Coordinates of C-alpha atoms in Angstrom, one line a residue:
N23 CA 202.4 65.1 184.4
K24 CA 205.9 64.0 186.9
V25 CA 203.5 65.4 190.1
H26 CA 200.8 63.0 188.8
N27 CA 197.8 65.5 189.7
C28 CA 199.5 65.4 193.0
C29 CA 201.0 68.5 195.0
P30 CA 204.6 68.2 195.1
T31 CA 205.6 69.9 198.6
C32 CA 202.5 67.6 200.5
R33 CA 201.8 65.4 198.3
R34 CA 197.2 65.8 198.3
D35 CA 195.3 64.9 195.8
L36 CA 195.5 68.7 193.6
G37 CA 191.5 67.8 192.0
D38 CA 190.2 69.2 189.0
I39 CA 190.7 72.9 189.6
R40 CA 192.1 75.4 186.7
C41 CA 194.5 77.8 187.1
L42 CA 193.5 81.4 186.7
A43 CA 196.2 83.0 186.0
L44 CA 198.0 80.8 183.8
E45 CA 194.4 80.9 181.5
E46 CA 195.0 85.3 182.0
V47 CA 198.9 84.2 180.6
A48 CA 197.1 81.8 177.7
E49 CA 194.9 85.1 176.8
S50 CA 197.5 87.3 176.2
L51 CA 199.9 85.3 174.2
E52 CA 200.0 85.3 170.7
V53 CA 201.0 82.6 168.3
P54 CA 202.2 81.4 164.8
C55 CA 200.1 79.9 162.3
K56 CA 201.7 76.0 162.3
Y57 CA 201.2 76.9 158.8
Q58 CA 203.0 79.5 158.8
N59 CA 206.1 76.7 156.9
L60 CA 203.5 77.1 154.2
G61 CA 203.2 80.6 153.7
C62 CA 201.0 81.7 156.4
H63 CA 202.6 84.6 157.9
D64 CA 199.5 85.2 160.1
I65 CA 199.9 86.0 164.7
F66 CA 196.5 84.9 166.5
P67 CA 195.7 85.8 170.3
Y68 CA 196.2 81.6 171.4
Y69 CA 192.0 80.6 172.0
G70 CA 192.2 82.3 168.3
K71 CA 194.8 79.8 166.1
L72 CA 192.7 77.2 166.4
K73 CA 189.6 78.4 164.6
H74 CA 191.3 79.9 162.0
E75 CA 194.0 76.7 161.2
Q76 CA 190.8 75.2 160.2
H77 CA 190.5 77.2 157.9
C78 CA 193.6 78.8 157.2
W79 CA 194.0 79.4 153.8
F80 CA 197.2 77.5 153.6
R81 CA 196.7 74.7 155.1
P82 CA 197.6 71.3 153.4
Y83 CA 194.9 69.5 151.3
K84 CA 193.8 65.9 151.7
R85 CA 193.7 63.5 149.8
P86 CA 190.6 64.2 147.1
Y87 CA 190.4 60.3 146.2
A88 CA 188.5 58.6 149.9
A89 CA 188.7 54.8 148.1
S90 CA 191.7 55.2 147.6
D91 CA 195.7 54.7 149.7
C92 CA 195.9 57.5 148.1
S93 CA 197.6 59.1 151.3
V94 CA 199.8 62.8 149.5
T95 CA 198.4 66.0 151.6
G96 CA 200.0 69.3 151.1
D97 CA 200.1 72.8 149.2
I98 CA 197.8 73.1 145.2
P99 CA 200.7 73.0 143.1
T100 CA 202.4 69.6 145.2
L101 CA 198.4 67.7 144.8
V102 CA 198.1 68.9 140.8
A103 CA 201.2 67.5 140.8
H104 CA 200.4 64.1 142.0
L105 CA 196.9 63.8 140.4
K106 CA 199.2 64.5 137.1
D107 CA 200.8 61.4 137.2
D108 CA 198.3 59.5 139.1
H109 CA 195.5 60.2 138.5
K110 CA 192.9 62.0 135.8
V111 CA 194.1 65.6 136.1
F112 CA 192.9 68.7 132.6
N113 CA 192.6 71.6 132.3
C114 CA 190.3 74.2 131.8
F115 CA 190.1 77.7 131.9
G116 CA 193.7 78.1 132.8
R117 CA 192.4 76.1 136.4
K118 CA 193.0 72.6 137.6
F119 CA 189.7 70.1 137.7
C120 CA 189.4 66.1 138.2
L121 CA 186.4 64.3 137.6
H122 CA 185.3 62.0 140.4
F123 CA 183.3 58.8 140.2
E124 CA 182.7 56.7 142.5
A125 CA 181.0 53.5 144.2
F126 CA 179.1 53.5 147.4
R127 CA 175.7 52.6 149.1
L128 CA 172.7 54.4 149.8
R129 CA 170.2 52.6 152.9
R130 CA 172.0 49.4 151.6
A131 CA 171.8 49.5 148.0
P132 CA 174.7 49.9 146.0
V133 CA 175.1 53.2 144.0
Y134 CA 177.3 54.8 141.6
M135 CA 178.4 58.9 141.6
A136 CA 180.3 61.4 139.3
F137 CA 181.4 65.1 140.8
L138 CA 183.9 67.6 139.4
R139 CA 186.4 69.0 142.0
L140 CA 188.3 72.3 141.3
M141 CA 191.7 72.2 142.9
G142 CA 190.6 75.9 144.8
D143 CA 188.8 76.7 147.7
D144 CA 184.7 77.3 147.9
N145 CA 184.3 80.7 146.1
E146 CA 186.7 79.5 143.2
A147 CA 184.6 76.5 142.5
K148 CA 181.8 79.0 142.7
R149 CA 182.8 80.3 139.6
F150 CA 182.3 78.1 137.4
S151 CA 180.1 75.9 136.0
Y152 CA 180.1 71.9 134.4
S153 CA 177.6 69.7 132.4
L154 CA 178.2 66.0 132.5
E155 CA 176.8 63.5 130.3
V156 CA 177.1 59.7 130.6
S157 CA 175.3 58.1 127.0
A158 CA 175.4 54.8 126.2
N159 CA 173.6 51.8 124.1
G160 CA 170.8 55.6 123.1
R161 CA 170.3 56.4 126.1
K162 CA 171.8 59.7 127.8
L163 CA 171.2 61.0 131.4
I164 CA 173.0 64.8 131.9
W165 CA 173.7 66.6 135.1
Q166 CA 174.8 70.6 135.4
G167 CA 176.0 72.0 138.3
I168 CA 179.2 73.6 140.8
P169 CA 182.7 72.1 140.8
R170 CA 183.7 70.8 144.0
S171 CA 186.0 72.6 146.4
I172 CA 189.2 70.3 146.6
R173 CA 188.9 70.6 150.3
D174 CA 185.5 69.5 150.7
S175 CA 186.1 65.4 151.5
S176 CA 185.0 63.0 149.3
R177 CA 182.1 62.0 152.6
K178 CA 180.6 65.5 152.1
V179 CA 180.3 65.7 148.3
R180 CA 178.3 62.0 149.0
E181 CA 176.2 63.6 151.8
S182 CA 175.1 66.3 150.1
L183 CA 173.9 64.0 146.6
D184 CA 175.6 67.2 145.1
G185 CA 176.1 65.1 142.0
P186 CA 174.6 62.3 139.8
V187 CA 173.9 59.2 141.4
I188 CA 173.4 56.5 139.6
Q189 CA 171.4 52.8 141.0
R190 CA 173.5 50.0 139.8
N191 CA 170.4 48.8 137.6
L192 CA 170.6 52.3 135.7
A193 CA 173.9 52.3 135.6
L194 CA 173.8 48.8 133.6
F195 CA 172.0 50.5 131.1
F196 CA 175.0 52.6 130.3
L197 CA 177.4 49.2 130.6
V198 CA 179.3 49.7 126.5
V199 CA 179.7 45.5 126.0
I200 CA 182.4 44.4 123.6
D201 CA 181.9 41.4 122.1
E202 CA 185.6 39.7 120.9
S203 CA 183.6 37.2 118.6

């Protein structure tokens, strides 16, 4: 930065060149995972570190609700404590789950989608199954599926359509109207 891509001695433009010697030095370096403070004690070759960090077991979980202003990140205990206080989380088989209900547009049509998330990774989520039932006014829809990991973004789940997707006109059949007269 200080030499502005110019030789500090003769001030000629250095161009777009690579320093193979420094690249070899970088290859020989071993560095800790950036999530070391969260519990990862692994050490990696410099160029393998980034790949590891994308899948590190200790990387913080991101906010589970896409449409909310919630910006909480952290490990599972931190996220569960927050979700218990501010969102709907329930216990089942000693694990924590949360039910998501999202509205979005699918090919310009308003739709609703529900899905269940496990506070854990994808391999743990695949060990469970669930049944979701929506019923009102003499109508019933049942969805059976496998919960998604909290690691999966809401966008990824929406794009996979891995949950009951209900068009707005169909959702109106399940609307419970309370007459206060």
